[in-house]
Amino acid sequence: MTKLDAIVVGAGFAGLYMLHRLRQRGLSVQVLEQGGDVGGTWYWNRYPGARCDNESLGYSVSFLPELDQEWSWPERYSEQPVILRYINRIADELDLRRDIRFNTRVESARFDGSENLWQVDTDNGERLQARFVIMATGCLSVPNWPDIKGREDFAGDTLHTALWPHEGYDFTGKKVAVIGTGSTAIQSIPHIAGQAGKLTVFQRTANHCVPAQNGPLDPVVERERKAHYPEMRERARYTRSGDVVPQGEITIMDLDDEALEVVLQDCWDQGGFYTQYPFADQMTDPQANARVTAFSHQHIRSRVKDPATAELLCARDHPFGTKRLCADTGYFETYNLDHVHLVDLNTTPIEAVEARGIRTSDAMFDVDVIIYATGFDAMTGALTRIEITGRDGLVLRDKWDHGTRSLLGVSVAGFPNLFTVTGPGSPSVMINVVAAIEQHVEWIDACIGWLGEQGAASIEASPDAENAWVEHVNATADATLFPKANSWYMGANIPGKARVFMPYVGGLGPYRHHCDKVAADGYPGFVVTGKQGGPA
Ligand code: N01
């Protein structure tokens, strides 16, 4: 049996950086990755139009300064193949592949307290042992297949955006159905419409959108960033969003309608998540939020010719930004095309998928292909699908059955020496996720180093500190409008999943300061036990 210092699960941004850090520390590390190559989310999500809604210059790693200078991002927001190339370059640059086992899914991880070791079993029938297990499994890595009657009966092609065929898919002349209107659908629908003979979009809930305003990366902006990359990266580490953008400087309710219109128009012109950060009250004051919503609805009405379709595309059931905002490029205009139709599932729900297509309560839609753009079992799915058993037979899935519990989103009481990168209770998906990953990886690496210096055997969250952190995470979310949406942040998209707001909305900078203080103070709130090599 292979015995290691650490096993890292996942070879996306998080797993790669974790491997690099632990190898630098001199540890023996094996990464286990279910995909056929590196990239994580960017390996799987190859649907047409897939790109990052975070700007390329920020959505990149800070630990390869030479690469920062050499690499040229062609567009303001990078498309999936470019990001995947970039991640491959990181793997090559650091010679990471030799410690990664691809096409290997972890089925279970069990803590053996007598030896203070984790036993990890893979779907290849192999068992590995390690002192530390680091779950770098991503927040959006388990596709959600909706439980629609007859789904298996469809005689045409079935696709899921998160499991896109590597060879691509030719929609030319085909009758296509897309189910779902989240970020993924909003990115892919204009591209699919460009090929399809007929496209029908099945919408249950409209989403709030901002224009991406994508385009070739401005060479002046690129030169400026390259001249100041280290300072920008350092600043980004302490902002709320993990990006260098204006943060909370404008109070919407201080502005009259005319002034607000100017400010919001500027946000829309700048595009992307620029809209999310300049305001102090957008995410806390329902009235302020409603004014942004009204502005965004005006925009939709000005872009969609059919008034009834425009109204259906205006999100009304949740405050602006309380579900992950979508960034669109030509999404709304797509509904002006004669061969594109929107079906409102609120008035005419899907009753079944049949061999020839989708039957709603009032019509049958014959199609050649159905695309499920139905999202993910987010934040917990990848962790709860693995049988993770900690102390005294405690299974993580059971522990989280009534809601996620974790200290700092990085360590769970009852699971010694198990770390979760961007786990529930950390900023993760609320911010630039690469920045979130780097902070976690560096903290975990330092913690493992500290344990070595202490000669300690194990570390895990104490139940009291875990409870206090969960309360803080909830209180922070409850001070905002976020819990008002039935979002995947809340687990609301998965039937039967506990409804708790999972990410930490306190912002990266404050969170980093807190984590740094915990480390500097000798890890209060954590239980540190045993002697290395002995029982925990
Ligand atoms: O998934 P979603 P996504 N019948 O969960 C609908 C990230 N991302 O893949 O809202 C009918 O947002 C569901 O309807 P409803 C980003 O963080 C990042 O689009 O539940 N419809 C919804 O419309 C994003 O938030 C980038 O009523 C059903 C849709 O499916 C996250 O991935 C790019 C249904 C799912 O939307 C997930 O986005 C793209 C059913 N039974 C995505 N079940 C970057 O920029 C579900 N739906 C990095």
Coordinates of C-alpha atoms and ligand atoms in Angstrom, one line a residue, residues 42 47 51-54 59 140 144 146-148 161 179-185 187 202-205 207 323-324 345 350 373-376 429 486 488 493, ligand 1:
W42 CA -12.2 24.1 -16.8
Y47 CA -19.9 24.0 -23.6
R51 CA -15.7 31.6 -20.3
C52 CA -14.8 33.1 -17.0
D53 CA -17.0 36.0 -15.7
N54 CA -14.0 37.2 -13.7
Y59 CA -8.4 35.3 -12.5
L140 CA -19.1 23.4 -8.7
N144 CA -27.1 18.4 -11.2
P146 CA -32.9 17.3 -12.6
D147 CA -35.4 14.6 -11.6
I148 CA -37.7 15.1 -14.6
T161 CA -23.2 21.6 -20.0
I179 CA -33.3 23.6 -19.8
G180 CA -32.1 26.2 -17.4
T181 CA -31.2 29.9 -17.5
G182 CA -28.3 30.3 -15.1
S183 CA -24.8 31.6 -15.9
T184 CA -24.0 28.6 -18.1
A185 CA -27.1 28.8 -20.2
Q187 CA -23.2 32.1 -21.9
F202 CA -37.1 26.3 -20.9
Q203 CA -37.0 28.8 -18.1
R204 CA -38.1 28.2 -14.6
T205 CA -36.6 31.3 -13.0
N207 CA -31.8 35.4 -13.5
K323 CA -28.1 34.5 -6.9
R324 CA -24.8 34.5 -8.6
L345 CA -42.1 26.8 -16.9
I350 CA -42.5 20.3 -17.8
A373 CA -27.9 23.6 -18.2
T374 CA -29.2 22.7 -14.7
G375 CA -26.2 23.5 -12.6
F376 CA -24.4 21.6 -9.8
V429 CA -17.6 31.3 -4.6
N486 CA -33.5 30.2 -3.4
W488 CA -27.4 27.2 -4.9
N493 CA -31.5 23.9 -6.1
Ligands
N01_1 O1 -26.3 26.6 -12.9 P1 -27.4 27.3 -12.1 P2 -25.2 27.1 -14.0 N1 -36.5 22.3 -14.3 O2 -27.7 26.5 -10.9 C1 -32.6 25.4 -13.9 C2 -20.7 29.1 -12.2 N2 -20.3 29.5 -13.5 O3 -24.5 25.9 -14.5 O4 -33.3 28.8 -10.9 C3 -36.2 23.4 -14.9 O5 -27.0 28.8 -11.9 C4 -32.5 26.4 -12.8 O6 -33.8 27.0 -12.5 P3 -34.1 27.6 -11.0 C5 -21.4 30.3 -11.5 O7 -21.0 30.4 -10.2 C6 -19.2 30.2 -13.6 O8 -25.9 28.0 -14.9 O9 -33.7 26.5 -10.1 N3 -35.2 24.2 -14.7 C7 -31.5 27.4 -13.3 O10 -32.1 28.3 -14.3 C8 -22.8 29.8 -11.6 O11 -23.7 30.4 -10.7 C9 -18.8 30.7 -14.8 O12 -35.6 27.8 -11.0 C10 -34.3 23.7 -13.8 C11 -30.6 26.5 -14.1 O13 -31.3 25.3 -14.3 C12 -22.7 28.3 -11.4 O14 -21.5 28.0 -12.2 C13 -19.5 30.4 -15.9 C14 -34.5 22.5 -13.2 C15 -29.3 26.2 -13.3 O15 -28.6 27.3 -13.1 C16 -23.8 27.5 -11.8 O16 -24.3 28.0 -13.1 C17 -20.7 29.6 -15.8 C18 -35.6 21.7 -13.5 N4 -35.9 20.6 -12.8 C19 -21.1 29.1 -14.6 N5 -33.4 22.2 -12.4 C20 -17.6 31.5 -14.7 O17 -17.6 32.6 -15.1 C21 -32.6 23.3 -12.5 N6 -33.1 24.2 -13.4 C22 -16.4 31.1 -14.0

